[in-house]
Coordinates of N, CA and C in Angstrom, one line a residue:
M1 N 12.0 100.4 -29.7 CA 12.6 101.5 -28.9 C 13.4 102.3 -29.9
R2 N 13.4 103.6 -29.7 CA 14.1 104.6 -30.5 C 15.6 104.3 -30.3
A3 N 16.5 104.6 -31.3 CA 17.9 104.3 -31.2 C 18.6 105.0 -30.1
N4 N 18.3 106.2 -29.8 CA 19.0 107.0 -28.8 C 18.2 107.1 -27.5
Y5 N 17.1 106.4 -27.4 CA 16.3 106.5 -26.2 C 17.0 105.8 -25.0
K6 N 17.0 106.5 -23.9 CA 17.6 105.9 -22.7 C 16.5 105.7 -21.6
P7 N 16.4 104.5 -21.1 CA 15.4 104.2 -20.0 C 15.7 105.1 -18.8
T8 N 14.7 105.6 -18.1 CA 14.8 106.5 -17.0 C 14.2 106.1 -15.7
K9 N 13.6 104.9 -15.7 CA 12.8 104.6 -14.5 C 13.5 103.4 -13.7
V10 N 13.2 103.4 -12.4 CA 13.5 102.3 -11.6 C 12.2 101.8 -11.0
L11 N 11.9 100.5 -11.1 CA 10.7 99.9 -10.6 C 11.1 99.2 -9.3
V12 N 10.5 99.6 -8.2 CA 10.7 99.0 -6.9 C 9.5 98.1 -6.5
V13 N 9.8 96.8 -6.3 CA 8.7 95.9 -6.1 C 9.0 95.2 -4.7
E14 N 8.2 95.6 -3.7 CA 8.4 95.2 -2.4 C 7.1 95.2 -1.6
D15 N 6.7 94.1 -1.0 CA 5.4 94.1 -0.3 C 5.5 94.6 1.2
D16 N 6.7 94.8 1.7 CA 6.8 95.5 3.0 C 6.9 97.0 2.8
V17 N 5.9 97.7 3.3 CA 5.7 99.1 3.0 C 6.9 99.9 3.5
D18 N 7.4 99.6 4.7 CA 8.6 100.3 5.2 C 9.8 100.1 4.4
D19 N 10.1 98.9 4.0 CA 11.3 98.6 3.1 C 11.1 99.3 1.8
R20 N 9.9 99.2 1.2 CA 9.6 99.8 -0.1 C 9.8 101.3 0.0
S21 N 9.3 102.0 1.0 CA 9.4 103.4 1.2 C 10.9 103.8 1.4
L22 N 11.6 103.0 2.1 CA 13.0 103.4 2.4 C 13.8 103.3 1.1
V23 N 13.7 102.2 0.3 CA 14.5 102.1 -0.9 C 14.0 103.1 -1.9
A24 N 12.8 103.4 -2.0 CA 12.3 104.4 -2.9 C 12.9 105.8 -2.5
A25 N 12.9 106.1 -1.2 CA 13.5 107.4 -0.8 C 15.0 107.5 -1.2
L26 N 15.7 106.4 -1.0 CA 17.1 106.3 -1.4 C 17.3 106.6 -2.9
L27 N 16.5 105.9 -3.7 CA 16.6 105.9 -5.2 C 16.1 107.3 -5.7
E28 N 15.2 108.0 -5.0 CA 14.8 109.3 -5.4 C 16.0 110.3 -5.4
E29 N 17.1 109.9 -4.8 CA 18.3 110.8 -4.8 C 19.1 110.6 -6.0
T30 N 18.7 109.6 -6.9 CA 19.5 109.4 -8.1 C 18.8 110.1 -9.3
D31 N 19.3 109.9 -10.5 CA 18.6 110.6 -11.6 C 17.5 109.7 -12.3
L32 N 17.2 108.6 -11.6 CA 16.1 107.7 -12.1 C 14.8 108.1 -11.5
D33 N 13.7 107.9 -12.2 CA 12.4 108.2 -11.7 C 11.9 106.9 -11.0
V34 N 11.4 107.0 -9.8 CA 11.1 105.8 -9.0 C 9.6 105.5 -9.2
V35 N 9.3 104.3 -9.4 CA 7.9 103.8 -9.5 C 7.8 102.6 -8.5
E36 N 6.8 102.7 -7.6 CA 6.7 101.7 -6.6 C 5.5 100.7 -6.8
M37 N 5.7 99.5 -6.6 CA 4.7 98.4 -6.7 C 4.8 97.5 -5.5
N38 N 3.7 96.9 -5.1 CA 3.8 95.9 -4.0 C 3.5 94.5 -4.4
T39 N 3.2 94.2 -5.6 CA 3.0 92.8 -6.1 C 3.7 92.6 -7.4
A40 N 4.1 91.4 -7.7 CA 4.7 91.0 -8.9 C 3.7 91.2 -10.1
E41 N 2.4 90.9 -9.8 CA 1.4 91.1 -10.8 C 1.3 92.5 -11.3
D42 N 1.3 93.5 -10.3 CA 1.2 94.9 -10.7 C 2.4 95.3 -11.5
A43 N 3.6 94.8 -11.0 CA 4.9 95.2 -11.7 C 4.9 94.6 -13.1
L44 N 4.4 93.4 -13.3 CA 4.4 92.9 -14.7 C 3.4 93.7 -15.6
D45 N 2.3 94.1 -15.0 CA 1.4 94.9 -15.8 C 2.1 96.3 -16.2
F46 N 2.8 96.8 -15.2 CA 3.6 98.1 -15.5 C 4.6 97.8 -16.6
M47 N 5.3 96.7 -16.5 CA 6.4 96.4 -17.5 C 5.8 96.2 -18.9
R48 N 4.6 95.6 -19.0 CA 4.0 95.4 -20.3 C 3.7 96.8 -21.0
D49 N 3.4 97.8 -20.2 CA 3.1 99.1 -20.7 C 4.3 100.0 -20.8
H50 N 5.3 99.8 -19.9 CA 6.4 100.8 -19.8 C 7.8 100.1 -19.8
G51 N 7.9 98.9 -20.1 CA 9.1 98.1 -20.0 C 10.3 98.8 -20.7
D52 N 10.1 99.5 -21.8 CA 11.2 100.1 -22.5 C 11.7 101.4 -21.8
Q53 N 11.0 101.8 -20.7 CA 11.4 103.0 -19.9 C 12.1 102.6 -18.7
V54 N 12.2 101.3 -18.4 CA 12.8 100.8 -17.1 C 14.2 100.5 -17.3
A55 N 15.1 101.1 -16.5 CA 16.5 100.9 -16.5 C 16.9 99.8 -15.4
M56 N 16.1 99.8 -14.3 CA 16.4 98.9 -13.2 C 15.2 98.4 -12.5
L57 N 15.2 97.2 -12.1 CA 14.1 96.6 -11.3 C 14.7 96.2 -10.0
F58 N 14.3 96.8 -8.9 CA 14.7 96.4 -7.6 C 13.6 95.7 -6.9
L59 N 13.8 94.4 -6.6 CA 12.6 93.6 -6.1 C 13.0 92.7 -5.0
D60 N 12.0 92.4 -4.2 CA 12.1 91.4 -3.1 C 11.8 90.1 -3.8
G61 N 12.7 89.2 -3.8 CA 12.5 87.9 -4.4 C 11.4 87.0 -3.8
S62 N 11.1 87.3 -2.5 CA 10.1 86.5 -1.8 C 8.8 87.2 -1.6
I63 N 8.4 88.2 -2.4 CA 7.1 88.9 -2.1 C 6.0 87.9 -2.3
S64 N 4.9 88.2 -1.5 CA 3.8 87.3 -1.6 C 2.9 87.7 -2.7
G65 N 2.0 86.7 -3.1 CA 1.0 87.0 -4.2 C 1.0 85.7 -5.1
R66 N 0.3 85.9 -6.1 CA 0.1 84.8 -7.1 C 1.5 84.4 -7.6
Y67 N 2.3 85.4 -7.9 CA 3.7 85.2 -8.4 C 4.6 85.8 -7.3
D68 N 5.8 85.2 -7.1 CA 6.7 85.9 -6.2 C 7.8 86.7 -7.1
G69 N 8.7 87.3 -6.4 CA 9.7 88.1 -7.1 C 10.6 87.3 -8.1
I70 N 10.9 86.1 -7.8 CA 11.7 85.3 -8.7 C 10.9 85.0 -10.0
D71 N 9.6 84.8 -9.9 CA 8.8 84.6 -11.1 C 8.8 85.9 -11.9
L72 N 8.7 87.0 -11.2 CA 8.7 88.3 -11.9 C 10.1 88.5 -12.6
A73 N 11.1 88.3 -11.9 CA 12.5 88.4 -12.4 C 12.7 87.6 -13.6
R74 N 12.3 86.3 -13.6 CA 12.4 85.4 -14.7 C 11.7 86.0 -15.9
A75 N 10.5 86.5 -15.7 CA 9.7 87.0 -16.9 C 10.4 88.3 -17.4
V76 N 10.9 89.1 -16.6 CA 11.5 90.3 -17.0 C 12.8 90.0 -17.8
S77 N 13.6 89.0 -17.3 CA 14.8 88.7 -17.9 C 14.6 88.2 -19.3
V78 N 13.5 87.5 -19.6 CA 13.2 87.0 -20.9 C 12.7 88.1 -21.9
R79 N 11.8 88.9 -21.4 CA 11.2 89.9 -22.3 C 11.9 91.2 -22.4
W80 N 12.6 91.6 -21.3 CA 13.3 92.9 -21.2 C 14.7 92.6 -20.7
P81 N 15.5 91.9 -21.4 CA 16.9 91.5 -21.0 C 17.8 92.6 -20.6
N82 N 17.6 93.8 -21.1 CA 18.5 94.9 -20.8 C 18.2 95.6 -19.5
V83 N 17.2 95.2 -18.8 CA 16.8 95.8 -17.5 C 17.8 95.2 -16.4
L84 N 18.5 96.1 -15.7 CA 19.3 95.7 -14.6 C 18.4 95.2 -13.5
M85 N 18.6 94.0 -12.9 CA 17.8 93.5 -11.8 C 18.6 93.4 -10.6
V86 N 18.0 93.8 -9.5 CA 18.6 93.6 -8.1 C 17.5 92.9 -7.4
I87 N 17.9 91.7 -6.9 CA 16.9 90.9 -6.1 C 17.4 90.8 -4.7
T88 N 16.5 91.2 -3.8 CA 16.8 91.1 -2.3 C 16.2 89.9 -1.8
L89 N 16.9 89.2 -0.9 CA 16.4 88.0 -0.3 C 16.9 87.9 1.1
P90 N 16.0 87.5 2.1 CA 16.5 87.2 3.4 C 17.3 85.9 3.4
D91 N 17.0 85.0 2.5 CA 17.7 83.7 2.4 C 18.2 83.5 1.0
P92 N 19.5 83.6 0.8 CA 20.1 83.6 -0.5 C 19.8 82.2 -1.2
A93 N 19.5 81.2 -0.5 CA 19.2 79.9 -1.1 C 17.8 79.8 -1.7
Y94 N 16.9 80.8 -1.4 CA 15.5 80.8 -1.8 C 15.5 80.7 -3.3
R95 N 15.0 79.5 -3.8 CA 14.8 79.3 -5.3 C 16.1 79.6 -6.1
A96 N 17.2 79.3 -5.5 CA 18.5 79.7 -6.1 C 18.7 79.0 -7.5
D97 N 18.1 77.8 -7.6 CA 18.3 77.1 -8.9 C 17.4 77.7 -10.0
E98 N 16.5 78.6 -9.7 CA 15.6 79.3 -10.6 C 15.9 80.7 -10.9
M99 N 17.0 81.2 -10.3 CA 17.4 82.6 -10.3 C 17.9 83.0 -11.7
P100 N 17.3 84.1 -12.3 CA 17.8 84.6 -13.6 C 19.0 85.5 -13.3
P101 N 19.7 85.9 -14.4 CA 20.8 86.8 -14.2 C 20.4 88.1 -13.4
A102 N 21.0 88.3 -12.3 CA 20.7 89.5 -11.5 C 21.7 89.7 -10.4
T103 N 21.7 90.9 -9.8 CA 22.5 91.1 -8.7 C 21.7 90.7 -7.5
L104 N 22.3 89.8 -6.6 CA 21.6 89.4 -5.4 C 22.1 90.3 -4.3
M105 N 21.2 90.8 -3.5 CA 21.5 91.6 -2.4 C 20.8 91.1 -1.1
P106 N 21.6 90.6 -0.2 CA 20.9 90.0 1.0 C 20.2 91.1 1.8
K107 N 19.1 90.6 2.5 CA 18.4 91.5 3.4 C 18.9 91.2 4.8
P108 N 19.1 92.2 5.6 CA 18.8 93.6 5.3 C 19.9 94.2 4.4
W109 N 19.5 95.0 3.4 CA 20.5 95.5 2.4 C 21.0 96.8 3.0
R110 N 22.2 97.3 2.5 CA 22.8 98.5 2.9 C 22.4 99.6 1.9
A111 N 22.2 100.8 2.4 CA 21.8 101.9 1.6 C 22.9 102.2 0.5
L112 N 24.2 102.0 0.8 CA 25.2 102.3 -0.2 C 25.1 101.3 -1.3
D113 N 24.8 100.0 -1.0 CA 24.7 99.0 -2.0 C 23.5 99.3 -3.0
V114 N 22.4 99.8 -2.5 CA 21.3 100.2 -3.3 C 21.7 101.4 -4.3
L115 N 22.4 102.3 -3.7 CA 22.8 103.5 -4.6 C 23.9 103.1 -5.6
V116 N 24.8 102.1 -5.3 CA 25.7 101.6 -6.2 C 25.0 100.9 -7.4
A117 N 24.0 100.1 -7.1 CA 23.3 99.4 -8.1 C 22.5 100.4 -9.0
A118 N 22.0 101.5 -8.4 CA 21.3 102.5 -9.2 C 22.3 103.2 -10.1
E119 N 23.5 103.5 -9.6 CA 24.6 104.1 -10.5 C 24.9 103.2 -11.6
Q120 N 25.0 101.9 -11.4 CA 25.3 101.0 -12.5 C 24.2 101.0 -13.5
A121 N 22.9 101.1 -13.1 CA 21.8 101.1 -14.0 C 21.9 102.5 -14.8
S122 N 22.2 103.5 -14.1 CA 22.2 104.8 -14.8 C 23.4 104.9 -15.8
S123 N 24.5 104.3 -15.5 CA 25.6 104.3 -16.4 C 25.4 103.4 -17.7
R124 N 24.5 102.5 -17.6 CA 24.2 101.6 -18.7 C 23.2 102.3 -19.7
R125 N 22.6 103.4 -19.3 CA 21.6 104.0 -20.1 C 22.2 104.7 -21.3

């Protein structure tokens, strides 16, 4: 990564279309470019190609698929430790013993909390 390069993207990973669309609409009001994915597998592929451009990962920890959101968050925390992660969960105890460093946001989340997290990611850039 270039010395003065600042990541500009937020990756939203959510398998519920309504939730994903709502959080993406909120985040589009920030200075981050929003990229939407519905599976951890797609998100990991995106990170492999563009991980140095991602400032924030907003994900549902319990998304369905071969890997869930916690698997994705663990992989990202190892390979891209500077990415701010926000994990949303309906049950905060879900795989709590396997949780990587992240901001946990209970579902249903509040719009203000999403925007505060994006501001934190932007300020770290």
